[in-house]
mmCIF file of C-alpha atoms in Angstrom:
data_model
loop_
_atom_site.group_PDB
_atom_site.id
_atom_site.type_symbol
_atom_site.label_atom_id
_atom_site.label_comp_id
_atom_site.label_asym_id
_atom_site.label_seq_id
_atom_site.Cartn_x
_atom_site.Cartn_y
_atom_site.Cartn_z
ATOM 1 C CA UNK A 1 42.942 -87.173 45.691
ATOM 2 C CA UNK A 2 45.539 -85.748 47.919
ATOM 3 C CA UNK A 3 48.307 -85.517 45.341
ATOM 4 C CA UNK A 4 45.928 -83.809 42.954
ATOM 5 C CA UNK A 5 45.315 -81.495 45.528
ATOM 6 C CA UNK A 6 48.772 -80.910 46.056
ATOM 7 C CA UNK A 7 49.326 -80.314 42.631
ATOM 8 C CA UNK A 8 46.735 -78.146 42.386
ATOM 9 C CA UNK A 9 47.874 -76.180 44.963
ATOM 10 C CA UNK A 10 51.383 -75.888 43.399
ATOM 11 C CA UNK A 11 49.436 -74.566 40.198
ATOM 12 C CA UNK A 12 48.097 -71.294 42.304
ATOM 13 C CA UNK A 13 49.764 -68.043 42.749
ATOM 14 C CA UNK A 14 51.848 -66.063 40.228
ATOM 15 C CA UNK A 15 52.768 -68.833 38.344
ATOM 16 C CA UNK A 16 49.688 -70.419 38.007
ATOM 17 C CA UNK A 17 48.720 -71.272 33.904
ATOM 18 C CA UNK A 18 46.532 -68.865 32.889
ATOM 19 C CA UNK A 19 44.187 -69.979 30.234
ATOM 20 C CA UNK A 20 41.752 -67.840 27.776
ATOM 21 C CA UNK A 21 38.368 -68.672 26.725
ATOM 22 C CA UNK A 22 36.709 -67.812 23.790
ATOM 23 C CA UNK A 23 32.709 -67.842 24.409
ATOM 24 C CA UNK A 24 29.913 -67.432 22.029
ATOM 25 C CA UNK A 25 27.661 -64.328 23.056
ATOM 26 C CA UNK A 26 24.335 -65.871 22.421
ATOM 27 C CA UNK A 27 25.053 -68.234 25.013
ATOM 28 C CA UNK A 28 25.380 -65.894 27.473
ATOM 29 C CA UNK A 29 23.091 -63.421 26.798
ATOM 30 C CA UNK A 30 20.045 -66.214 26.439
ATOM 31 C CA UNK A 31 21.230 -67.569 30.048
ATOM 32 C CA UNK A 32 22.303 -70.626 28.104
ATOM 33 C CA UNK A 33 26.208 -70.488 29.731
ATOM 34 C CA UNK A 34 26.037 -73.603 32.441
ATOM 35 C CA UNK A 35 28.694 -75.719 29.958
ATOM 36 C CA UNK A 36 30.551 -72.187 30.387
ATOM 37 C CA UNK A 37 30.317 -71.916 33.576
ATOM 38 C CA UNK A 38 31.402 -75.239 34.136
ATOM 39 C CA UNK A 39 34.573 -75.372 31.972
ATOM 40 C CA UNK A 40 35.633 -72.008 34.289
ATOM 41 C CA UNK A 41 34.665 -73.979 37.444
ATOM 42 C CA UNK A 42 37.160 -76.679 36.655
ATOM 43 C CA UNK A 43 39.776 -74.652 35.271
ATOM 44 C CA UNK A 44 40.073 -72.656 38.461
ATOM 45 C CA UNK A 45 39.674 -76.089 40.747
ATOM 46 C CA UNK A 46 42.496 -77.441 38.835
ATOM 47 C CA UNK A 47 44.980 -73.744 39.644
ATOM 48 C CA UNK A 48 44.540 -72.102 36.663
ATOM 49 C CA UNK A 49 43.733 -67.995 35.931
ATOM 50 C CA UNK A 50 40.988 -67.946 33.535
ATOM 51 C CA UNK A 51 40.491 -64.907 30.889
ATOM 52 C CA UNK A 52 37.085 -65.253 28.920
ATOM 53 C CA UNK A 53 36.597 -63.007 26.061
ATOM 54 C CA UNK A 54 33.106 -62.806 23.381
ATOM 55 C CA UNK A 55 32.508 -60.808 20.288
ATOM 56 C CA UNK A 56 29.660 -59.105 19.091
ATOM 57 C CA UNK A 57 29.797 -61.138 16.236
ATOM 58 C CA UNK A 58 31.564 -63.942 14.581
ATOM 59 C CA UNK A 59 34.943 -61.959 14.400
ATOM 60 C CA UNK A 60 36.740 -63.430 17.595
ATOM 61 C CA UNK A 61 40.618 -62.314 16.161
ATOM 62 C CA UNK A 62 39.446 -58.518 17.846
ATOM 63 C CA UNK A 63 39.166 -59.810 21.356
ATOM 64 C CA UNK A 64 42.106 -62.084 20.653
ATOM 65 C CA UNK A 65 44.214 -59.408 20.282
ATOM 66 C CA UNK A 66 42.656 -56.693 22.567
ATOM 67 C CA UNK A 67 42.205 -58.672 25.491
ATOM 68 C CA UNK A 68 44.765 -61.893 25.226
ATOM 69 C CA UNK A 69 48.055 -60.130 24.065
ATOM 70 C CA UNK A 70 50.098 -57.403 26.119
ATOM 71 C CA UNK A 71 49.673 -54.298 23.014
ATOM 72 C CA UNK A 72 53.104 -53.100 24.401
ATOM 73 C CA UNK A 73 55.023 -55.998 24.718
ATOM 74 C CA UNK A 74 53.567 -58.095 22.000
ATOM 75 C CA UNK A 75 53.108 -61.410 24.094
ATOM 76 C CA UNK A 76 50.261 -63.047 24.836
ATOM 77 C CA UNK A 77 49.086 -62.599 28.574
ATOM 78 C CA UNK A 78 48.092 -66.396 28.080
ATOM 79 C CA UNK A 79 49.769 -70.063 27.773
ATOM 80 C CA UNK A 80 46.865 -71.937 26.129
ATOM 81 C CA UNK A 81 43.722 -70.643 24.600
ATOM 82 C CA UNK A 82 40.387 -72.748 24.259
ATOM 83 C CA UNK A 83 37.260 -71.806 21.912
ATOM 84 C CA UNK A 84 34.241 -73.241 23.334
ATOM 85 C CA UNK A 85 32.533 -71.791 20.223
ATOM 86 C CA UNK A 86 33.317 -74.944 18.008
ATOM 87 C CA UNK A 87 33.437 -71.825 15.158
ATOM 88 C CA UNK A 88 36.461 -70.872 13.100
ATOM 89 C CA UNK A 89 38.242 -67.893 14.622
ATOM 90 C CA UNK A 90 36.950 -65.385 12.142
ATOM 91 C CA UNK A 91 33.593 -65.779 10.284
ATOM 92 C CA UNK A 92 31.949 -68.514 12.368
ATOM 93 C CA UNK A 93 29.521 -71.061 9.769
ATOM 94 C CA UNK A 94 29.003 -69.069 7.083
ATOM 95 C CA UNK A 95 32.075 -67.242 6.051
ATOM 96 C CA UNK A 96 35.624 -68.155 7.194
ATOM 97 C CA UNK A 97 38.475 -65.867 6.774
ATOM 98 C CA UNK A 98 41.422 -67.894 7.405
ATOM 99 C CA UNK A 99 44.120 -65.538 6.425
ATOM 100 C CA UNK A 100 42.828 -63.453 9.121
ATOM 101 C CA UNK A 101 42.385 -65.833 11.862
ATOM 102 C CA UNK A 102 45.934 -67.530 11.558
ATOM 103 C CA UNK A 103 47.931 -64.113 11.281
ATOM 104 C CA UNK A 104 45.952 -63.182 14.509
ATOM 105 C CA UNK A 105 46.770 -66.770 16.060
ATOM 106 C CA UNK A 106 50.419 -65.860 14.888
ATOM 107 C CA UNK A 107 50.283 -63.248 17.316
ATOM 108 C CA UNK A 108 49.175 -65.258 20.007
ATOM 109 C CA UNK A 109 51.372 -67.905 19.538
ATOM 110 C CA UNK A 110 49.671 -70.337 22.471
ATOM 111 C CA UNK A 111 48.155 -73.904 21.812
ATOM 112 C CA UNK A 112 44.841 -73.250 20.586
ATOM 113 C CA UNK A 113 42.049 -76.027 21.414
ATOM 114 C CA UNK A 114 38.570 -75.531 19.259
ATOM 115 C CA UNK A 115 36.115 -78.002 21.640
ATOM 116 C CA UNK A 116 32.461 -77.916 20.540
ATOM 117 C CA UNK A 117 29.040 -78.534 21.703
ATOM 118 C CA UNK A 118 26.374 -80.615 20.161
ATOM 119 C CA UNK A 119 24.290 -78.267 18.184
ATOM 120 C CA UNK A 120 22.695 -80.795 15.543
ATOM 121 C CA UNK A 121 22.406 -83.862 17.885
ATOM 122 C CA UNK A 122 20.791 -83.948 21.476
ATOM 123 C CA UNK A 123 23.191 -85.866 23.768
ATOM 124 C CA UNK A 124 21.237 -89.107 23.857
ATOM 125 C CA UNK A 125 21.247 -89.247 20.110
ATOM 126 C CA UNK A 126 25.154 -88.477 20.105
ATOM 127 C CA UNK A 127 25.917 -90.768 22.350
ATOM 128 C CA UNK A 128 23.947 -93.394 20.369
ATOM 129 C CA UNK A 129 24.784 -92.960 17.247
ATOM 130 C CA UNK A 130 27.019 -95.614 15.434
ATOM 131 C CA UNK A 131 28.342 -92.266 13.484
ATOM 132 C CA UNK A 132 28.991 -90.361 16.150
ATOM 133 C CA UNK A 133 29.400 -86.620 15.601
ATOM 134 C CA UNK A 134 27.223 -85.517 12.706
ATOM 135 C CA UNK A 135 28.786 -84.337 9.670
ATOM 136 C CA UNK A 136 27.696 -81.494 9.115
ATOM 137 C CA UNK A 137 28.886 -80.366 12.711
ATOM 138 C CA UNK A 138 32.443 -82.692 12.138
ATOM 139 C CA UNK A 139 32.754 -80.205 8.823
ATOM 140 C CA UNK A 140 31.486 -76.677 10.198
ATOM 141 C CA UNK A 141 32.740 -77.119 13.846
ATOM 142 C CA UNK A 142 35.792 -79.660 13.368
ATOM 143 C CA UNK A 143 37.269 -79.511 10.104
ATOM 144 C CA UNK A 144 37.134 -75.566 9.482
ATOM 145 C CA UNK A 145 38.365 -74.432 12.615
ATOM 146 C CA UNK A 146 41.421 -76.801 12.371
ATOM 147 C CA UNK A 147 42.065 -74.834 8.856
ATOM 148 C CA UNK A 148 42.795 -71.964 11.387
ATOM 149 C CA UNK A 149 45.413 -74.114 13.245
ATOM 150 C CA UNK A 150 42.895 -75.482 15.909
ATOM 151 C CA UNK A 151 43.618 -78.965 17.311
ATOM 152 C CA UNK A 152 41.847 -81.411 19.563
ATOM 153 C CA UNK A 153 38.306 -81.164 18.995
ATOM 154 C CA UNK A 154 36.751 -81.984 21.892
ATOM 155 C CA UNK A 155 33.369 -83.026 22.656
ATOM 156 C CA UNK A 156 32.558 -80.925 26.140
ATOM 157 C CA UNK A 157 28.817 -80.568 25.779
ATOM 158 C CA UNK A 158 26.439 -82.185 25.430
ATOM 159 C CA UNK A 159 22.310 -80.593 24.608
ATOM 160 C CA UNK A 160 18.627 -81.353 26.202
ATOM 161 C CA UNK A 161 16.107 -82.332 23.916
ATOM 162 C CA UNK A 162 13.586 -80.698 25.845
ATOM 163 C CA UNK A 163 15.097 -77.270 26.197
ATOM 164 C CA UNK A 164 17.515 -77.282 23.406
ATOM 165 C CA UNK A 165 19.928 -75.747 26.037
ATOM 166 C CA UNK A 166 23.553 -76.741 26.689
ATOM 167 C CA UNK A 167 24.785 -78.858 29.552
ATOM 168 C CA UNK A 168 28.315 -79.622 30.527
ATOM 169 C CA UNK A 169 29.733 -83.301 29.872
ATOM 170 C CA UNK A 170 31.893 -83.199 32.987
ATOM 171 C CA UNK A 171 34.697 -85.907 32.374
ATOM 172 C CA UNK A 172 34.877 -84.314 29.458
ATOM 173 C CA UNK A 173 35.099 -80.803 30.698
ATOM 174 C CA UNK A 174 37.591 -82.105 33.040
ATOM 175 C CA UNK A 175 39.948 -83.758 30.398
ATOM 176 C CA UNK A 176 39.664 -80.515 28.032
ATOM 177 C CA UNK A 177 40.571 -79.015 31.152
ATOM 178 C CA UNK A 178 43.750 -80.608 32.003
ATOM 179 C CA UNK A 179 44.761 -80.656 28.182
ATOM 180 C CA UNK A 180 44.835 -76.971 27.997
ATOM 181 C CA UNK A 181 47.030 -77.022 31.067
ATOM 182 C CA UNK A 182 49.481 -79.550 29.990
ATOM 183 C CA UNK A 183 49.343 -77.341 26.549
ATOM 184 C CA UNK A 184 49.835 -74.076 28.930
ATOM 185 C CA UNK A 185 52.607 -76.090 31.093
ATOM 186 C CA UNK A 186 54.286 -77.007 27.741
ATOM 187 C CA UNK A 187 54.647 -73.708 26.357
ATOM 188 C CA UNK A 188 55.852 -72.271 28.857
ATOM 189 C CA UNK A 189 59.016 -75.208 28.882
ATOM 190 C CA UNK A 190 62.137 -74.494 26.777
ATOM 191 C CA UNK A 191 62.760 -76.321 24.354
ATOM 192 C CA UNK A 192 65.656 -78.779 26.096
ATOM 193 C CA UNK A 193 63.150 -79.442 28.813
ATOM 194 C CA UNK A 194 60.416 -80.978 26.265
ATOM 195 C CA UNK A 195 60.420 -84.672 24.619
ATOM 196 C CA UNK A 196 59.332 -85.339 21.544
ATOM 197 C CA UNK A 197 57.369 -88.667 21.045
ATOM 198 C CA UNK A 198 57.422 -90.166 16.651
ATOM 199 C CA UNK A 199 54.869 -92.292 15.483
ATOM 200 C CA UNK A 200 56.399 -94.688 12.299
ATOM 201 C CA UNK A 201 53.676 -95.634 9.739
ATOM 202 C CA UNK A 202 53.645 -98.938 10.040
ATOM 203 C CA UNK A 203 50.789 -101.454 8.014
ATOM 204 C CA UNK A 204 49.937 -103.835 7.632
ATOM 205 C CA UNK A 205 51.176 -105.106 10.379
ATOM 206 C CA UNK A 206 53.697 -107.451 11.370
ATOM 207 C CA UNK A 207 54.955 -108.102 7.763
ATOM 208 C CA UNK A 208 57.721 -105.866 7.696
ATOM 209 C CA UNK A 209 56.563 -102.937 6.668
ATOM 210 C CA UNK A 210 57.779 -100.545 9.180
ATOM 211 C CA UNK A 211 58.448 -97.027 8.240
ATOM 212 C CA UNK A 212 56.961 -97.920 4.866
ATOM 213 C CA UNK A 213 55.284 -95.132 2.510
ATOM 214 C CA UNK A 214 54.385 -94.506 -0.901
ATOM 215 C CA UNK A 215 57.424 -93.052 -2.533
ATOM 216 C CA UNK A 216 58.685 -91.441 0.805
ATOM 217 C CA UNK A 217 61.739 -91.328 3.007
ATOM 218 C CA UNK A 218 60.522 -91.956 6.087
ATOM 219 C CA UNK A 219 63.532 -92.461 8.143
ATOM 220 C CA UNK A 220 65.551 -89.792 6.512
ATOM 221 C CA UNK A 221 62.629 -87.177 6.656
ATOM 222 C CA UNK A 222 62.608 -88.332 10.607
ATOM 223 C CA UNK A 223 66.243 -87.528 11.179
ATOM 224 C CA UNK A 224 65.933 -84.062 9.164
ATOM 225 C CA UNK A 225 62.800 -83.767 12.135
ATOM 226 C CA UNK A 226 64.893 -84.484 15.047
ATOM 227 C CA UNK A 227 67.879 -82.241 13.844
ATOM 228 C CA UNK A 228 65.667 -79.081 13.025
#
């Protein structure tokens, strides 16, 4: 506890990460914000600045670039950006514009984390189901948004099945938390500082099969990696 304090503490100041949010306006105006409020909570516990931004809409890539990148200098004022939507950047369910969303993502140019709540599960049913996240939410709120360039869906919260309202999954706020830092802290590395980890394809296993794919150089397409 007291070197995570420490290391929070190290976090704070001018060079603390700062990390935008993307929030859904219903949420907020219907009082239904505690997983919001929450994922702000921990971000700021764990030294990070915290910009949220909303839409009116299902537009986000207007707030992206009003409020997250400097209009004169053309950077982003953050290092890591998380949607708590679980929407695509433009369009939300029932249209996507992807064109849109990744030119404006271009312009950001910061990890971008999509994490979702439940909508079409409460958490008791999520949790157990032998399925897991429904499909219609893995397809809407998973694959879509990823089409945008969004990575590491995260579960952070979870929904009553009394009051249909949101609640924060805490562990799980706290590890989408301390992704987007690492993500932040990343960014903000140059590029001799940063390692690079390869996975080889390798199955089945133990027969020999390492590296192995259908009518591809795996080895040479790794060293082309590694010298780009």
């Amino acid at each position: 506890m007291i070197l995570e304090k420490d290391a929070n503490e190290k976090l704070k100041g001018p060079n603390a990460p700062i990390v935008g949010l993307i929030l859904q306006r219903s949420h907020i105006v219907t009082g239904d914000e505690s997983h919001y409020v929450a994922v702000i909570m921990e971000l700021e516990a764990k030294g990070a600045k915290v910009i949220p931004i909303f839409a009116g809409g299902l537009d986000f890539s207007g707030p992206v670039e009003r409020y997250l990148i400097d209009p004169i200098m053309k950077k982003p004022f953050v290092h890591s950006v998380i949607s708590l939507t679980g929407f695509a950047l433009v369009g939300g369910p029932a249209r996507q514009d992807h064109p849109r969303a990744v030119e404006a993502l271009r312009k950001l140019d910061v990890p971008y984390i999509v994490a979702l709540p439940l909508v079409f599960q409460t958490t008791e049913e999520w949790l157990n189901s032998t399925l897991g996240l429904h499909p219609i939410q893995v397809a809407l709120q998973v694959a879509l948004p990823e089409l945008d360039g969004g990575m590491e869906p995260i579960v952070f919260a979870g929904r009553d099945p009394r009051t249909g309202k949101s609640h924060a999954l805490h562990k799980r706020v706290e590890q989408l938390c301390t992704r987007a830092i690492r993500w932040g802290e990343l960014k903000r590395k140059s590029k001799a500082e940063k390692k690079l980890a390869i996975t080889v394809f390798s199955f089945p296993p133990d027969k020999g099969n390492v590296g192995t794919a259908a009518y591809l150089n795996v080895f040479s397409s790794i060293y082309s990696v590694l010298k780009e």
